[in-house]
mmCIF file with all atom_site columns, C-alpha atoms in Angstrom:
data_model
loop_
_atom_site.group_PDB
_atom_site.id
_atom_site.type_symbol
_atom_site.label_atom_id
_atom_site.label_alt_id
_atom_site.label_comp_id
_atom_site.label_asym_id
_atom_site.label_entity_id
_atom_site.label_seq_id
_atom_site.pdbx_PDB_ins_code
_atom_site.Cartn_x
_atom_site.Cartn_y
_atom_site.Cartn_z
_atom_site.occupancy
_atom_site.B_iso_or_equiv
_atom_site.pdbx_formal_charge
_atom_site.auth_seq_id
_atom_site.auth_comp_id
_atom_site.auth_asym_id
_atom_site.auth_atom_id
_atom_site.pdbx_PDB_model_num
ATOM 1   C CA . MET A 1 1   ? -69.874 12.795 -50.329 1.00 0.00 ? 1   MET A CA 1
ATOM 2   C CA . GLU A 1 2   ? -67.586 9.901  -51.091 1.00 0.00 ? 2   GLU A CA 1
ATOM 3   C CA . VAL A 1 3   ? -63.837 10.197 -50.461 1.00 0.00 ? 3   VAL A CA 1
ATOM 4   C CA . ILE A 1 4   ? -61.485 7.633  -52.007 1.00 0.00 ? 4   ILE A CA 1
ATOM 5   C CA . ASP A 1 5   ? -57.782 7.378  -51.208 1.00 0.00 ? 5   ASP A CA 1
ATOM 6   C CA . LEU A 1 6   ? -55.781 7.136  -54.418 1.00 0.00 ? 6   LEU A CA 1
ATOM 7   C CA . ARG A 1 7   ? -52.669 5.033  -55.056 1.00 0.00 ? 7   ARG A CA 1
ATOM 8   C CA . LEU A 1 8   ? -50.182 7.732  -54.016 1.00 0.00 ? 8   LEU A CA 1
ATOM 9   C CA . ALA A 1 9   ? -50.478 8.379  -50.270 1.00 0.00 ? 9   ALA A CA 1
ATOM 10  C CA . GLY A 1 10  ? -52.339 11.553 -49.398 1.00 0.00 ? 10  GLY A CA 1
ATOM 11  C CA . LEU A 1 11  ? -54.144 11.996 -52.724 1.00 0.00 ? 11  LEU A CA 1
ATOM 12  C CA . LYS A 1 12  ? -57.923 11.812 -52.460 1.00 0.00 ? 12  LYS A CA 1
ATOM 13  C CA . LEU A 1 13  ? -60.742 11.761 -55.018 1.00 0.00 ? 13  LEU A CA 1
ATOM 14  C CA . ILE A 1 14  ? -63.917 13.373 -53.714 1.00 0.00 ? 14  ILE A CA 1
ATOM 15  C CA . THR A 1 15  ? -67.315 12.777 -55.292 1.00 0.00 ? 15  THR A CA 1
ATOM 16  C CA . PRO A 1 16  ? -70.016 15.121 -54.002 1.00 0.00 ? 16  PRO A CA 1
ATOM 17  C CA . ARG A 1 17  ? -73.641 14.182 -53.551 1.00 0.00 ? 17  ARG A CA 1
ATOM 18  C CA . LEU A 1 18  ? -75.547 15.850 -56.408 1.00 0.00 ? 18  LEU A CA 1
ATOM 19  C CA . PHE A 1 19  ? -79.165 16.920 -56.075 1.00 0.00 ? 19  PHE A CA 1
ATOM 20  C CA . LYS A 1 20  ? -80.638 17.074 -59.594 1.00 0.00 ? 20  LYS A CA 1
ATOM 21  C CA . ASP A 1 21  ? -84.072 18.028 -60.866 1.00 0.00 ? 21  ASP A CA 1
ATOM 22  C CA . GLU A 1 22  ? -85.636 19.747 -63.888 1.00 0.00 ? 22  GLU A CA 1
ATOM 23  C CA . ARG A 1 23  ? -84.041 23.070 -62.842 1.00 0.00 ? 23  ARG A CA 1
ATOM 24  C CA . GLY A 1 24  ? -80.499 21.711 -62.829 1.00 0.00 ? 24  GLY A CA 1
ATOM 25  C CA . PHE A 1 25  ? -78.436 20.583 -59.858 1.00 0.00 ? 25  PHE A CA 1
ATOM 26  C CA . PHE A 1 26  ? -77.075 21.563 -56.466 1.00 0.00 ? 26  PHE A CA 1
ATOM 27  C CA . PHE A 1 27  ? -74.145 20.260 -54.461 1.00 0.00 ? 27  PHE A CA 1
ATOM 28  C CA . GLU A 1 28  ? -72.046 21.409 -51.565 1.00 0.00 ? 28  GLU A CA 1
ATOM 29  C CA . SER A 1 29  ? -68.539 22.057 -52.896 1.00 0.00 ? 29  SER A CA 1
ATOM 30  C CA . TYR A 1 30  ? -66.808 22.626 -49.576 1.00 0.00 ? 30  TYR A CA 1
ATOM 31  C CA . ARG A 1 31  ? -67.583 22.598 -45.864 1.00 0.00 ? 31  ARG A CA 1
ATOM 32  C CA . HIS A 1 32  ? -64.516 22.891 -43.648 1.00 0.00 ? 32  HIS A CA 1
ATOM 33  C CA . SER A 1 33  ? -65.715 20.606 -40.835 1.00 0.00 ? 33  SER A CA 1
ATOM 34  C CA . LEU A 1 34  ? -66.888 17.816 -43.151 1.00 0.00 ? 34  LEU A CA 1
ATOM 35  C CA . TYR A 1 35  ? -63.746 17.898 -45.295 1.00 0.00 ? 35  TYR A CA 1
ATOM 36  C CA . ALA A 1 36  ? -61.492 17.980 -42.216 1.00 0.00 ? 36  ALA A CA 1
ATOM 37  C CA . GLU A 1 37  ? -63.341 14.927 -40.883 1.00 0.00 ? 37  GLU A CA 1
ATOM 38  C CA . LYS A 1 38  ? -62.442 13.104 -44.131 1.00 0.00 ? 38  LYS A CA 1
ATOM 39  C CA . GLY A 1 39  ? -58.769 14.136 -43.947 1.00 0.00 ? 39  GLY A CA 1
ATOM 40  C CA . VAL A 1 40  ? -59.120 16.840 -46.581 1.00 0.00 ? 40  VAL A CA 1
ATOM 41  C CA . GLY A 1 41  ? -57.956 20.330 -45.851 1.00 0.00 ? 41  GLY A CA 1
ATOM 42  C CA . ASN A 1 42  ? -55.062 22.295 -44.589 1.00 0.00 ? 42  ASN A CA 1
ATOM 43  C CA . GLY A 1 43  ? -56.672 25.586 -43.764 1.00 0.00 ? 43  GLY A CA 1
ATOM 44  C CA . PHE A 1 44  ? -57.285 26.819 -47.303 1.00 0.00 ? 44  PHE A CA 1
ATOM 45  C CA . VAL A 1 45  ? -56.454 30.523 -47.601 1.00 0.00 ? 45  VAL A CA 1
ATOM 46  C CA . GLN A 1 46  ? -56.805 31.361 -51.291 1.00 0.00 ? 46  GLN A CA 1
ATOM 47  C CA . ASP A 1 47  ? -59.047 30.353 -54.210 1.00 0.00 ? 47  ASP A CA 1
ATOM 48  C CA . ASN A 1 48  ? -57.866 30.456 -57.826 1.00 0.00 ? 48  ASN A CA 1
ATOM 49  C CA . VAL A 1 49  ? -59.679 30.031 -61.145 1.00 0.00 ? 49  VAL A CA 1
ATOM 50  C CA . SER A 1 50  ? -58.156 29.486 -64.578 1.00 0.00 ? 50  SER A CA 1
ATOM 51  C CA . LEU A 1 51  ? -59.772 29.350 -68.007 1.00 0.00 ? 51  LEU A CA 1
ATOM 52  C CA . SER A 1 52  ? -57.887 27.493 -70.723 1.00 0.00 ? 52  SER A CA 1
ATOM 53  C CA . VAL A 1 53  ? -58.502 26.304 -74.273 1.00 0.00 ? 53  VAL A CA 1
ATOM 54  C CA . LYS A 1 54  ? -58.318 22.742 -75.615 1.00 0.00 ? 54  LYS A CA 1
ATOM 55  C CA . GLY A 1 55  ? -54.797 21.345 -75.775 1.00 0.00 ? 55  GLY A CA 1
ATOM 56  C CA . THR A 1 56  ? -53.421 23.643 -73.067 1.00 0.00 ? 56  THR A CA 1
ATOM 57  C CA . VAL A 1 57  ? -51.078 22.028 -70.572 1.00 0.00 ? 57  VAL A CA 1
ATOM 58  C CA . ARG A 1 58  ? -50.481 23.863 -67.307 1.00 0.00 ? 58  ARG A CA 1
ATOM 59  C CA . ALA A 1 59  ? -47.753 21.946 -65.533 1.00 0.00 ? 59  ALA A CA 1
ATOM 60  C CA . LEU A 1 60  ? -45.947 20.948 -63.335 1.00 0.00 ? 60  LEU A CA 1
ATOM 61  C CA . HIS A 1 61  ? -46.135 23.561 -60.590 1.00 0.00 ? 61  HIS A CA 1
ATOM 62  C CA . PHE A 1 62  ? -45.569 23.629 -56.829 1.00 0.00 ? 62  PHE A CA 1
ATOM 63  C CA . GLN A 1 63  ? -44.482 25.959 -54.017 1.00 0.00 ? 63  GLN A CA 1
ATOM 64  C CA . SER A 1 64  ? -41.184 25.006 -52.355 1.00 0.00 ? 64  SER A CA 1
ATOM 65  C CA . PHE A 1 65  ? -41.950 26.443 -48.913 1.00 0.00 ? 65  PHE A CA 1
ATOM 66  C CA . PRO A 1 66  ? -44.195 26.115 -47.005 1.00 0.00 ? 66  PRO A CA 1
ATOM 67  C CA . GLY A 1 67  ? -45.680 23.985 -49.754 1.00 0.00 ? 67  GLY A CA 1
ATOM 68  C CA . GLN A 1 68  ? -49.225 24.189 -50.977 1.00 0.00 ? 68  GLN A CA 1
ATOM 69  C CA . ALA A 1 69  ? -52.050 21.689 -50.641 1.00 0.00 ? 69  ALA A CA 1
ATOM 70  C CA . LYS A 1 70  ? -54.757 22.026 -53.302 1.00 0.00 ? 70  LYS A CA 1
ATOM 71  C CA . LEU A 1 71  ? -58.401 21.106 -53.713 1.00 0.00 ? 71  LEU A CA 1
ATOM 72  C CA . VAL A 1 72  ? -58.974 21.039 -57.481 1.00 0.00 ? 72  VAL A CA 1
ATOM 73  C CA . SER A 1 73  ? -62.222 20.877 -59.451 1.00 0.00 ? 73  SER A CA 1
ATOM 74  C CA . CYS A 1 74  ? -63.292 21.499 -63.035 1.00 0.00 ? 74  CYS A CA 1
ATOM 75  C CA . LEU A 1 75  ? -66.234 23.907 -63.065 1.00 0.00 ? 75  LEU A CA 1
ATOM 76  C CA . GLN A 1 76  ? -66.717 23.860 -66.835 1.00 0.00 ? 76  GLN A CA 1
ATOM 77  C CA . GLY A 1 77  ? -65.397 21.424 -69.442 1.00 0.00 ? 77  GLY A CA 1
ATOM 78  C CA . LYS A 1 78  ? -63.052 18.483 -68.924 1.00 0.00 ? 78  LYS A CA 1
ATOM 79  C CA . ILE A 1 79  ? -59.414 18.200 -67.865 1.00 0.00 ? 79  ILE A CA 1
ATOM 80  C CA . TRP A 1 80  ? -56.863 15.464 -67.373 1.00 0.00 ? 80  TRP A CA 1
ATOM 81  C CA . ASP A 1 81  ? -55.259 16.245 -64.024 1.00 0.00 ? 81  ASP A CA 1
ATOM 82  C CA . VAL A 1 82  ? -51.830 14.930 -63.026 1.00 0.00 ? 82  VAL A CA 1
ATOM 83  C CA . MET A 1 83  ? -50.025 14.858 -59.689 1.00 0.00 ? 83  MET A CA 1
ATOM 84  C CA . VAL A 1 84  ? -46.336 13.962 -59.173 1.00 0.00 ? 84  VAL A CA 1
ATOM 85  C CA . ASP A 1 85  ? -44.997 12.861 -55.784 1.00 0.00 ? 85  ASP A CA 1
ATOM 86  C CA . ILE A 1 86  ? -42.017 15.108 -54.982 1.00 0.00 ? 86  ILE A CA 1
ATOM 87  C CA . ARG A 1 87  ? -41.627 14.018 -51.336 1.00 0.00 ? 87  ARG A CA 1
ATOM 88  C CA . PRO A 1 88  ? -38.027 12.713 -51.135 1.00 0.00 ? 88  PRO A CA 1
ATOM 89  C CA . ASP A 1 89  ? -38.810 10.375 -48.203 1.00 0.00 ? 89  ASP A CA 1
ATOM 90  C CA . SER A 1 90  ? -41.913 8.902  -49.852 1.00 0.00 ? 90  SER A CA 1
ATOM 91  C CA . PRO A 1 91  ? -41.811 5.342  -51.209 1.00 0.00 ? 91  PRO A CA 1
ATOM 92  C CA . THR A 1 92  ? -43.599 6.722  -54.302 1.00 0.00 ? 92  THR A CA 1
ATOM 93  C CA . PHE A 1 93  ? -41.143 9.600  -54.895 1.00 0.00 ? 93  PHE A CA 1
ATOM 94  C CA . MET A 1 94  ? -41.114 10.473 -58.649 1.00 0.00 ? 94  MET A CA 1
ATOM 95  C CA . GLN A 1 95  ? -44.334 8.543  -59.349 1.00 0.00 ? 95  GLN A CA 1
ATOM 96  C CA . TRP A 1 96  ? -47.387 10.184 -60.850 1.00 0.00 ? 96  TRP A CA 1
ATOM 97  C CA . GLU A 1 97  ? -51.115 9.649  -60.896 1.00 0.00 ? 97  GLU A CA 1
ATOM 98  C CA . SER A 1 98  ? -53.856 11.146 -63.042 1.00 0.00 ? 98  SER A CA 1
ATOM 99  C CA . ARG A 1 99  ? -57.619 11.571 -63.086 1.00 0.00 ? 99  ARG A CA 1
ATOM 100 C CA . GLU A 1 100 ? -60.162 13.193 -65.383 1.00 0.00 ? 100 GLU A CA 1
ATOM 101 C CA . LEU A 1 101 ? -62.237 15.950 -63.812 1.00 0.00 ? 101 LEU A CA 1
ATOM 102 C CA . ASP A 1 102 ? -65.302 17.423 -65.510 1.00 0.00 ? 102 ASP A CA 1
ATOM 103 C CA . ASP A 1 103 ? -68.440 19.487 -65.082 1.00 0.00 ? 103 ASP A CA 1
ATOM 104 C CA . GLU A 1 104 ? -70.716 16.429 -65.012 1.00 0.00 ? 104 GLU A CA 1
ATOM 105 C CA . LYS A 1 105 ? -69.459 14.427 -62.025 1.00 0.00 ? 105 LYS A CA 1
ATOM 106 C CA . HIS A 1 106 ? -68.082 17.511 -60.219 1.00 0.00 ? 106 HIS A CA 1
ATOM 107 C CA . GLN A 1 107 ? -65.367 15.438 -58.565 1.00 0.00 ? 107 GLN A CA 1
ATOM 108 C CA . GLN A 1 108 ? -62.512 17.108 -56.731 1.00 0.00 ? 108 GLN A CA 1
ATOM 109 C CA . LEU A 1 109 ? -58.929 16.098 -56.133 1.00 0.00 ? 109 LEU A CA 1
ATOM 110 C CA . PHE A 1 110 ? -57.234 16.780 -52.837 1.00 0.00 ? 110 PHE A CA 1
ATOM 111 C CA . ILE A 1 111 ? -53.499 17.152 -53.433 1.00 0.00 ? 111 ILE A CA 1
ATOM 112 C CA . PRO A 1 112 ? -51.467 17.477 -50.232 1.00 0.00 ? 112 PRO A CA 1
ATOM 113 C CA . VAL A 1 113 ? -48.220 19.377 -49.799 1.00 0.00 ? 113 VAL A CA 1
ATOM 114 C CA . GLY A 1 114 ? -45.417 17.459 -51.508 1.00 0.00 ? 114 GLY A CA 1
ATOM 115 C CA . PHE A 1 115 ? -46.884 17.079 -54.981 1.00 0.00 ? 115 PHE A CA 1
ATOM 116 C CA . ALA A 1 116 ? -46.299 18.919 -58.237 1.00 0.00 ? 116 ALA A CA 1
ATOM 117 C CA . HIS A 1 117 ? -49.536 19.498 -60.119 1.00 0.00 ? 117 HIS A CA 1
ATOM 118 C CA . GLY A 1 118 ? -50.657 20.130 -63.658 1.00 0.00 ? 118 GLY A CA 1
ATOM 119 C CA . PHE A 1 119 ? -53.477 19.495 -66.086 1.00 0.00 ? 119 PHE A CA 1
ATOM 120 C CA . CYS A 1 120 ? -54.351 19.227 -69.763 1.00 0.00 ? 120 CYS A CA 1
ATOM 121 C CA . VAL A 1 121 ? -57.585 20.627 -71.217 1.00 0.00 ? 121 VAL A CA 1
ATOM 122 C CA . LEU A 1 122 ? -59.603 17.970 -73.088 1.00 0.00 ? 122 LEU A CA 1
ATOM 123 C CA . SER A 1 123 ? -62.732 20.019 -73.918 1.00 0.00 ? 123 SER A CA 1
ATOM 124 C CA . GLU A 1 124 ? -62.973 23.142 -76.081 1.00 0.00 ? 124 GLU A CA 1
ATOM 125 C CA . THR A 1 125 ? -62.413 25.220 -72.923 1.00 0.00 ? 125 THR A CA 1
ATOM 126 C CA . ALA A 1 126 ? -62.129 24.408 -69.238 1.00 0.00 ? 126 ALA A CA 1
ATOM 127 C CA . ARG A 1 127 ? -62.584 26.496 -66.130 1.00 0.00 ? 127 ARG A CA 1
ATOM 128 C CA . VAL A 1 128 ? -60.608 25.078 -63.218 1.00 0.00 ? 128 VAL A CA 1
ATOM 129 C CA . HIS A 1 129 ? -61.047 26.087 -59.594 1.00 0.00 ? 129 HIS A CA 1
ATOM 130 C CA . TYR A 1 130 ? -58.605 25.288 -56.835 1.00 0.00 ? 130 TYR A CA 1
ATOM 131 C CA . LYS A 1 131 ? -58.353 26.154 -53.188 1.00 0.00 ? 131 LYS A CA 1
ATOM 132 C CA . VAL A 1 132 ? -54.813 26.367 -51.803 1.00 0.00 ? 132 VAL A CA 1
ATOM 133 C CA . SER A 1 133 ? -53.404 26.118 -48.289 1.00 0.00 ? 133 SER A CA 1
ATOM 134 C CA . SER A 1 134 ? -50.796 28.866 -48.592 1.00 0.00 ? 134 SER A CA 1
ATOM 135 C CA . LEU A 1 135 ? -50.765 32.162 -50.425 1.00 0.00 ? 135 LEU A CA 1
ATOM 136 C CA . TYR A 1 136 ? -49.094 32.336 -53.800 1.00 0.00 ? 136 TYR A CA 1
ATOM 137 C CA . ASP A 1 137 ? -45.495 33.500 -53.411 1.00 0.00 ? 137 ASP A CA 1
ATOM 138 C CA . PRO A 1 138 ? -43.475 34.116 -56.582 1.00 0.00 ? 138 PRO A CA 1
ATOM 139 C CA . LYS A 1 139 ? -40.245 33.635 -54.573 1.00 0.00 ? 139 LYS A CA 1
ATOM 140 C CA . THR A 1 140 ? -41.105 30.002 -53.765 1.00 0.00 ? 140 THR A CA 1
ATOM 141 C CA . GLU A 1 141 ? -42.917 29.148 -56.999 1.00 0.00 ? 141 GLU A CA 1
ATOM 142 C CA . MET A 1 142 ? -41.307 26.220 -58.794 1.00 0.00 ? 142 MET A CA 1
ATOM 143 C CA . SER A 1 143 ? -42.016 24.127 -61.843 1.00 0.00 ? 143 SER A CA 1
ATOM 144 C CA . MET A 1 144 ? -40.716 21.107 -63.717 1.00 0.00 ? 144 MET A CA 1
ATOM 145 C CA . ARG A 1 145 ? -40.817 20.245 -67.398 1.00 0.00 ? 145 ARG A CA 1
ATOM 146 C CA . TRP A 1 146 ? -44.198 18.847 -68.357 1.00 0.00 ? 146 TRP A CA 1
ATOM 147 C CA . ASN A 1 147 ? -42.687 16.199 -70.661 1.00 0.00 ? 147 ASN A CA 1
ATOM 148 C CA . ASP A 1 148 ? -39.754 15.146 -68.472 1.00 0.00 ? 148 ASP A CA 1
ATOM 149 C CA . PRO A 1 149 ? -38.475 11.789 -69.828 1.00 0.00 ? 149 PRO A CA 1
ATOM 150 C CA . ASP A 1 150 ? -37.638 10.517 -66.321 1.00 0.00 ? 150 ASP A CA 1
ATOM 151 C CA . LEU A 1 151 ? -41.249 10.939 -65.174 1.00 0.00 ? 151 LEU A CA 1
ATOM 152 C CA . LYS A 1 152 ? -42.752 9.293  -68.295 1.00 0.00 ? 152 LYS A CA 1
ATOM 153 C CA . ILE A 1 153 ? -46.109 11.065 -67.928 1.00 0.00 ? 153 ILE A CA 1
ATOM 154 C CA . LYS A 1 154 ? -48.453 9.983  -70.724 1.00 0.00 ? 154 LYS A CA 1
ATOM 155 C CA . TRP A 1 155 ? -50.102 13.310 -71.520 1.00 0.00 ? 155 TRP A CA 1
ATOM 156 C CA . PRO A 1 156 ? -53.200 13.080 -73.758 1.00 0.00 ? 156 PRO A CA 1
ATOM 157 C CA . VAL A 1 157 ? -51.837 15.708 -76.164 1.00 0.00 ? 157 VAL A CA 1
ATOM 158 C CA . ILE A 1 158 ? -48.938 15.674 -78.619 1.00 0.00 ? 158 ILE A CA 1
ATOM 159 C CA . ASP A 1 159 ? -48.341 19.360 -79.310 1.00 0.00 ? 159 ASP A CA 1
ATOM 160 C CA . PRO A 1 160 ? -49.691 21.277 -76.283 1.00 0.00 ? 160 PRO A CA 1
ATOM 161 C CA . ILE A 1 161 ? -50.244 24.975 -75.829 1.00 0.00 ? 161 ILE A CA 1
ATOM 162 C CA . LEU A 1 162 ? -47.765 26.017 -73.126 1.00 0.00 ? 162 LEU A CA 1
ATOM 163 C CA . ALA A 1 163 ? -46.925 29.146 -71.192 1.00 0.00 ? 163 ALA A CA 1
ATOM 164 C CA . PRO A 1 164 ? -43.385 30.385 -71.910 1.00 0.00 ? 164 PRO A CA 1
ATOM 165 C CA . ARG A 1 165 ? -42.195 29.304 -68.446 1.00 0.00 ? 165 ARG A CA 1
ATOM 166 C CA . ASP A 1 166 ? -43.602 25.784 -68.915 1.00 0.00 ? 166 ASP A CA 1
ATOM 167 C CA . LYS A 1 167 ? -41.593 25.415 -72.125 1.00 0.00 ? 167 LYS A CA 1
ATOM 168 C CA . ILE A 1 168 ? -38.310 26.046 -70.302 1.00 0.00 ? 168 ILE A CA 1
ATOM 169 C CA . SER A 1 169 ? -38.971 24.651 -66.823 1.00 0.00 ? 169 SER A CA 1
ATOM 170 C CA . PRO A 1 170 ? -36.103 22.569 -65.458 1.00 0.00 ? 170 PRO A CA 1
ATOM 171 C CA . PHE A 1 171 ? -36.214 18.786 -65.594 1.00 0.00 ? 171 PHE A CA 1
ATOM 172 C CA . PHE A 1 172 ? -36.990 16.738 -62.485 1.00 0.00 ? 172 PHE A CA 1
ATOM 173 C CA . ASN A 1 173 ? -33.354 15.702 -62.038 1.00 0.00 ? 173 ASN A CA 1
ATOM 174 C CA . GLU A 1 174 ? -32.280 19.362 -62.108 1.00 0.00 ? 174 GLU A CA 1
ATOM 175 C CA . VAL A 1 175 ? -34.807 20.361 -59.442 1.00 0.00 ? 175 VAL A CA 1
ATOM 176 C CA . PHE A 1 176 ? -34.046 17.358 -57.221 1.00 0.00 ? 176 PHE A CA 1
ATOM 177 C CA . ARG A 1 177 ? -30.374 16.792 -58.104 1.00 0.00 ? 177 ARG A CA 1
ATOM 178 C CA . GLU A 1 178 ? -29.197 16.792 -54.471 1.00 0.00 ? 178 GLU A CA 1
ATOM 179 C CA . VAL A 1 179 ? -31.837 14.249 -53.443 1.00 0.00 ? 179 VAL A CA 1
ATOM 180 C CA . LEU A 1 180 ? -31.110 11.977 -56.404 1.00 0.00 ? 180 LEU A CA 1
ATOM 181 C CA . ASP A 1 181 ? -27.319 12.260 -55.943 1.00 0.00 ? 181 ASP A CA 1
ATOM 182 C CA . SER A 1 182 ? -27.631 11.276 -52.268 1.00 0.00 ? 182 SER A CA 1
ATOM 183 C CA . ARG A 1 183 ? -29.290 8.016  -53.327 1.00 0.00 ? 183 ARG A CA 1
ATOM 184 C CA . ARG A 1 184 ? -26.495 6.952  -55.665 1.00 0.00 ? 184 ARG A CA 1
#
């Protein structure tokens, strides 16, 4: 597999080695020792799968404590995946990065603790799989507005399909008011 460090520290794009023939393909999607060797992993403890229709935006979610690293892949279809650096001490705090993931290249994104995450479905449907490093906890679940003007994320959809909570999530400056105020 090939592992590339992305612009925002800690983010990694993983391209597996595909074995293709007339029957289809095979690839290894995760092996703890190999991924740990490449700096990917955090003791994943839960796997999640979502199915969404074209134009859906699922964003921008994170766990406040203990945080949650993710290993994201698109099993079927195509998505535009976005990650926002929410680490207050990071030089790239409030910056975002995006990548397309699909069922042809089978690439994965490793998103360490300290990032909010979301995606937009580009194909008719998309099935997204992600491993996480801590169990889902509704008490520490947080989100930010997908179209926050301070973040200036250029989503590839104008009128997305959103969950009710994503429509009313707080803005970045509301979630991180104390951090932003301390810098003024």
